[in-house]
Tab-separated table of C-alpha atoms in Angstrom:
chain	number	residue	atom	x	y	z
A	52	UNK	CA	-10.086	-6.707	-11.787
A	53	UNK	CA	-6.896	-4.156	-12.465
A	54	UNK	CA	-3.515	-5.895	-12.158
A	55	UNK	CA	0.554	-4.022	-12.062
A	56	UNK	CA	2.819	-5.448	-13.111
A	57	UNK	CA	5.736	-4.801	-11.589
A	58	UNK	CA	9.516	-6.418	-13.455
A	59	UNK	CA	12.169	-7.895	-12.704
A	60	UNK	CA	10.324	-9.247	-10.058
A	61	UNK	CA	13.291	-9.516	-8.570
A	62	UNK	CA	17.727	-8.421	-9.103
A	63	UNK	CA	21.187	-8.892	-6.489
A	64	UNK	CA	23.182	-6.187	-8.081
A	65	UNK	CA	26.620	-4.691	-6.576
A	66	UNK	CA	27.010	-1.436	-4.781
A	67	UNK	CA	27.340	1.558	-7.192
A	68	UNK	CA	25.950	0.047	-9.295
A	69	UNK	CA	22.054	1.903	-11.816
A	70	UNK	CA	19.165	-0.352	-10.952
A	71	UNK	CA	15.823	0.690	-13.248
A	72	UNK	CA	12.642	-0.921	-12.819
A	73	UNK	CA	9.022	-1.127	-14.411
A	74	UNK	CA	5.297	-1.236	-14.154
A	75	UNK	CA	2.637	-1.938	-16.693
A	76	UNK	CA	-0.917	-1.964	-16.731
A	77	UNK	CA	-3.922	-3.542	-19.228
A	78	UNK	CA	-5.510	-0.031	-18.025
A	79	UNK	CA	-4.268	3.938	-18.115
A	80	UNK	CA	-3.344	5.392	-15.063
A	81	UNK	CA	-4.053	8.910	-14.164
A	82	UNK	CA	-1.436	8.857	-10.850
A	83	UNK	CA	1.467	6.650	-10.094
A	84	UNK	CA	2.809	5.967	-7.456
A	85	UNK	CA	6.634	4.762	-6.082
A	86	UNK	CA	6.879	3.118	-2.458
A	87	UNK	CA	9.670	1.124	-0.587
A	88	UNK	CA	8.909	-1.415	1.377
A	89	UNK	CA	11.696	-3.521	3.418
A	90	UNK	CA	11.114	-6.310	5.789
A	91	UNK	CA	8.403	-6.045	8.133
A	92	UNK	CA	7.286	-2.305	7.872
A	93	UNK	CA	4.684	-0.381	5.911
A	94	UNK	CA	5.141	1.287	2.442
A	95	UNK	CA	6.803	3.941	2.518
A	96	UNK	CA	6.286	7.421	0.146
A	97	UNK	CA	9.232	7.707	-2.668
A	98	UNK	CA	7.613	9.654	-5.075
A	99	UNK	CA	4.024	10.440	-6.291
A	100	UNK	CA	4.229	11.320	-10.653
A	101	UNK	CA	0.655	12.841	-12.580
A	102	UNK	CA	1.120	13.407	-15.346
A	103	UNK	CA	2.446	11.787	-18.750
A	104	UNK	CA	5.754	12.518	-19.836
A	105	UNK	CA	7.049	13.043	-16.332
A	106	UNK	CA	9.833	13.042	-14.662
A	107	UNK	CA	10.300	13.340	-10.984
A	108	UNK	CA	13.309	12.806	-8.480
A	109	UNK	CA	14.183	11.831	-5.128
A	110	UNK	CA	17.640	11.736	-4.558
A	111	UNK	CA	18.625	8.935	-5.878
A	112	UNK	CA	15.191	7.712	-7.494
A	113	UNK	CA	14.548	8.573	-10.198
A	114	UNK	CA	10.734	8.007	-12.017
A	115	UNK	CA	9.080	8.996	-14.711
A	116	UNK	CA	5.285	8.879	-15.788
A	117	UNK	CA	5.006	6.392	-19.233
A	118	UNK	CA	3.498	7.982	-22.486
A	119	UNK	CA	0.988	5.950	-22.995
A	120	UNK	CA	0.228	5.986	-19.182
A	121	UNK	CA	0.403	2.763	-18.952
A	122	UNK	CA	3.606	2.355	-17.994
A	123	UNK	CA	6.093	3.785	-14.866
A	124	UNK	CA	9.627	3.675	-14.280
A	125	UNK	CA	11.729	4.177	-10.962
A	126	UNK	CA	15.387	4.170	-11.864
A	127	UNK	CA	18.341	3.790	-8.583
A	128	UNK	CA	20.960	5.254	-9.151
A	129	UNK	CA	24.932	4.421	-7.709
A	130	UNK	CA	22.757	1.797	-4.998
A	131	UNK	CA	24.314	1.626	-1.292
A	132	UNK	CA	23.321	-1.892	0.562
A	133	UNK	CA	20.412	0.040	1.958
A	134	UNK	CA	18.196	0.616	-0.983
A	135	UNK	CA	17.553	-3.065	-0.316
A	136	UNK	CA	13.682	-4.029	0.139
A	137	UNK	CA	10.382	-4.777	-1.883
A	138	UNK	CA	9.668	-1.287	-4.261
A	139	UNK	CA	6.037	-1.332	-5.485
A	140	UNK	CA	4.391	0.973	-8.180
A	141	UNK	CA	0.684	1.872	-6.987
A	142	UNK	CA	-2.135	3.634	-8.412
A	143	UNK	CA	-5.387	4.842	-7.595
A	144	UNK	CA	-7.670	1.939	-9.517
A	145	UNK	CA	-9.520	3.702	-13.250
A	146	UNK	CA	-12.929	2.927	-12.696
A	147	UNK	CA	-12.818	3.753	-8.624
A	148	UNK	CA	-10.398	6.754	-8.232
A	149	UNK	CA	-9.083	7.347	-5.038
A	150	UNK	CA	-11.525	5.256	-3.546
A	151	UNK	CA	-9.605	2.505	-4.656
A	152	UNK	CA	-5.347	1.593	-4.664
A	153	UNK	CA	-4.321	-1.247	-6.951
A	154	UNK	CA	-0.415	-2.015	-5.992
A	155	UNK	CA	1.916	-3.838	-8.348
A	156	UNK	CA	3.513	-7.595	-7.808
A	157	UNK	CA	6.585	-5.680	-6.743
A	158	UNK	CA	10.406	-5.806	-7.296
A	159	UNK	CA	12.848	-7.140	-4.908
A	160	UNK	CA	15.971	-5.507	-4.437
A	161	UNK	CA	19.050	-6.728	-3.115
A	162	UNK	CA	22.508	-5.331	-3.138
A	163	UNK	CA	26.083	-7.049	-3.103
A	164	UNK	CA	28.489	-4.593	-0.891
B	1500	UNK	CA	6.033	14.663	10.998
B	1501	UNK	CA	2.907	13.434	11.229
B	1502	UNK	CA	2.387	9.650	10.529
B	1503	UNK	CA	0.137	6.567	11.372
B	1504	UNK	CA	0.056	4.460	14.497
B	1505	UNK	CA	-1.076	0.871	14.695
B	1506	UNK	CA	-1.606	-1.170	17.333
B	1507	UNK	CA	-0.403	-3.759	18.368
B	1508	UNK	CA	1.988	-4.804	16.381
B	1509	UNK	CA	1.666	-8.402	16.607
B	1510	UNK	CA	-1.827	-9.695	17.450
B	1511	UNK	CA	-1.919	-13.931	18.312
B	1512	UNK	CA	-4.839	-15.313	19.191
B	1513	UNK	CA	-6.921	-18.849	18.734
B	1514	UNK	CA	-9.420	-19.383	14.829
B	1515	UNK	CA	-12.755	-17.884	15.459
B	1516	UNK	CA	-11.466	-15.673	17.998
B	1517	UNK	CA	-12.577	-11.983	17.719
B	1518	UNK	CA	-9.787	-9.648	16.688
B	1519	UNK	CA	-9.209	-5.661	15.848
B	1520	UNK	CA	-6.793	-3.917	14.431
B	1521	UNK	CA	-6.533	-0.064	15.595
B	1522	UNK	CA	-4.840	2.442	13.605
B	1523	UNK	CA	-4.622	5.988	14.503
B	1524	UNK	CA	-4.805	8.147	11.036
B	1525	UNK	CA	-2.679	11.453	10.598
B	1526	UNK	CA	-4.405	13.894	12.320
B	1527	UNK	CA	-5.832	16.154	8.295
B	1528	UNK	CA	-6.120	13.078	6.483
B	1529	UNK	CA	-10.037	11.839	5.488
B	1530	UNK	CA	-9.470	8.740	3.452
B	1531	UNK	CA	-8.851	5.960	5.213
B	1532	UNK	CA	-7.784	2.383	3.746
B	1533	UNK	CA	-7.245	-0.853	5.353
B	1534	UNK	CA	-4.935	-2.866	3.175
B	1535	UNK	CA	-4.128	-6.723	3.312
B	1536	UNK	CA	-0.433	-8.726	3.227
B	1537	UNK	CA	0.149	-12.077	3.085
B	1538	UNK	CA	4.228	-12.592	3.911
B	1539	UNK	CA	5.974	-12.420	0.750
B	1540	UNK	CA	3.388	-11.163	-1.881
B	1541	UNK	CA	1.761	-7.923	-3.494
B	1542	UNK	CA	0.097	-5.039	-0.916
B	1543	UNK	CA	-3.982	-5.754	-1.313
B	1544	UNK	CA	-6.619	-3.495	-1.059
B	1545	UNK	CA	-9.461	-4.502	1.382
B	1546	UNK	CA	-11.515	-1.057	1.960
B	1547	UNK	CA	-12.033	2.630	1.683
B	1548	UNK	CA	-13.332	5.001	4.202
B	1549	UNK	CA	-14.726	8.580	3.625
B	1550	UNK	CA	-16.977	10.308	4.752
B	1551	UNK	CA	-18.296	8.046	7.940
B	1552	UNK	CA	-19.129	5.485	5.016
B	1553	UNK	CA	-17.493	2.314	3.573
B	1554	UNK	CA	-17.056	4.091	-0.150
B	1555	UNK	CA	-15.522	0.590	-1.470
B	1556	UNK	CA	-14.653	-2.403	-0.589
B	1557	UNK	CA	-12.793	-5.865	-2.703
B	1558	UNK	CA	-14.212	-9.332	-2.644
B	1559	UNK	CA	-11.635	-9.879	0.474
B	1560	UNK	CA	-13.827	-7.609	2.593
B	1561	UNK	CA	-16.660	-10.454	3.672
B	1562	UNK	CA	-19.631	-10.139	6.231
B	1563	UNK	CA	-16.666	-10.593	8.727
B	1564	UNK	CA	-14.923	-8.448	8.670
B	1565	UNK	CA	-15.813	-4.078	9.201
B	1566	UNK	CA	-14.428	-1.183	9.669
B	1567	UNK	CA	-15.501	1.724	12.278
B	1568	UNK	CA	-14.824	4.974	13.220
B	1569	UNK	CA	-15.857	5.517	16.734
B	1570	UNK	CA	-14.138	9.039	17.298
B	1571	UNK	CA	-12.663	11.269	15.970
B	1572	UNK	CA	-9.008	9.465	15.887
B	1573	UNK	CA	-9.033	6.357	15.939
B	1574	UNK	CA	-10.164	3.704	13.063
B	1575	UNK	CA	-10.426	-0.001	13.356
B	1576	UNK	CA	-10.924	-3.144	12.096
B	1577	UNK	CA	-12.644	-5.802	12.696
B	1578	UNK	CA	-12.909	-9.208	12.373
B	1579	UNK	CA	-15.628	-10.900	13.579
B	1580	UNK	CA	-14.427	-14.677	12.984
B	1581	UNK	CA	-10.554	-15.541	12.127
B	1582	UNK	CA	-9.491	-17.896	9.939
B	1583	UNK	CA	-6.459	-19.354	9.298
B	1584	UNK	CA	-6.513	-17.652	6.307
B	1585	UNK	CA	-6.065	-14.352	7.658
B	1586	UNK	CA	-3.049	-14.341	8.521
B	1587	UNK	CA	-0.960	-11.469	7.037
B	1588	UNK	CA	0.016	-7.892	7.553
B	1589	UNK	CA	-2.509	-5.401	7.894
B	1590	UNK	CA	-2.542	-1.908	6.745
B	1591	UNK	CA	-3.914	1.129	7.608
B	1592	UNK	CA	-3.522	4.163	5.429
B	1593	UNK	CA	-4.729	8.092	5.123
B	1594	UNK	CA	-4.411	10.570	2.621
B	1595	UNK	CA	-5.597	14.252	2.346
B	1596	UNK	CA	-9.102	15.983	0.540
B	1597	UNK	CA	-7.530	16.953	-2.974
B	1598	UNK	CA	-4.288	14.283	-3.158
B	1599	UNK	CA	-3.753	11.434	-4.110
B	1600	UNK	CA	-0.630	10.869	-1.964
B	1601	UNK	CA	-1.062	8.201	0.341
B	1602	UNK	CA	0.281	7.287	3.241
B	1603	UNK	CA	0.565	3.799	5.964
B	1604	UNK	CA	1.075	2.867	8.621
B	1605	UNK	CA	3.753	0.661	10.180
B	1606	UNK	CA	2.025	-2.677	10.144
B	1607	UNK	CA	0.068	-5.071	12.858
B	1608	UNK	CA	1.529	-9.065	12.055
B	1609	UNK	CA	-1.906	-10.966	12.237
B	1610	UNK	CA	-1.287	-15.063	13.677
B	1611	UNK	CA	-3.975	-17.259	13.662
B	1612	UNK	CA	-3.930	-20.626	14.823
């Protein structure tokens, strides 16, 4: 089945640093969603992307829809301790559409104060 | 702000017992989903439900699983005879017609002993 690979798998950063992570697929996606999950909670939608090359921000978070449509990127500027969590990319399965969403492997972020 | 809600937050059951996990999707949403997340792993699609029927299901969603929308607000996942490997977080999600943005509930932690 479809897989979304995220990199890095985990990262420790200092408070105040910028963070970059990415998500890649072997297939073309028409929509990319980025979620954050904190321990014991459900994923929370951060940003949705709909067009190749699109750059969208939500506060200190900026996500980009890769021009190949096979990847997406998430940047967090000036990280703070509450940015800790797992960040997942996701998208509607290219063959099933919005009846099925595929989630990435996740990037676990830990912020050192 | 409308939210997806799930009950119970934690369910402990013995192997072989039936469990029903309940969800109340956001009220004007028409697409409903169940996902599973084994501890520390990625979010896995189980099933989607639209127009009062299953629209897509994964290989995980075998004959032991069923879904129902018994009334205009609830959406349930039943596991007929639980196995140890069913222990996981189960998330319900929903989305509006003509949107790709999927919103998740807080999850039910299922522990099978």
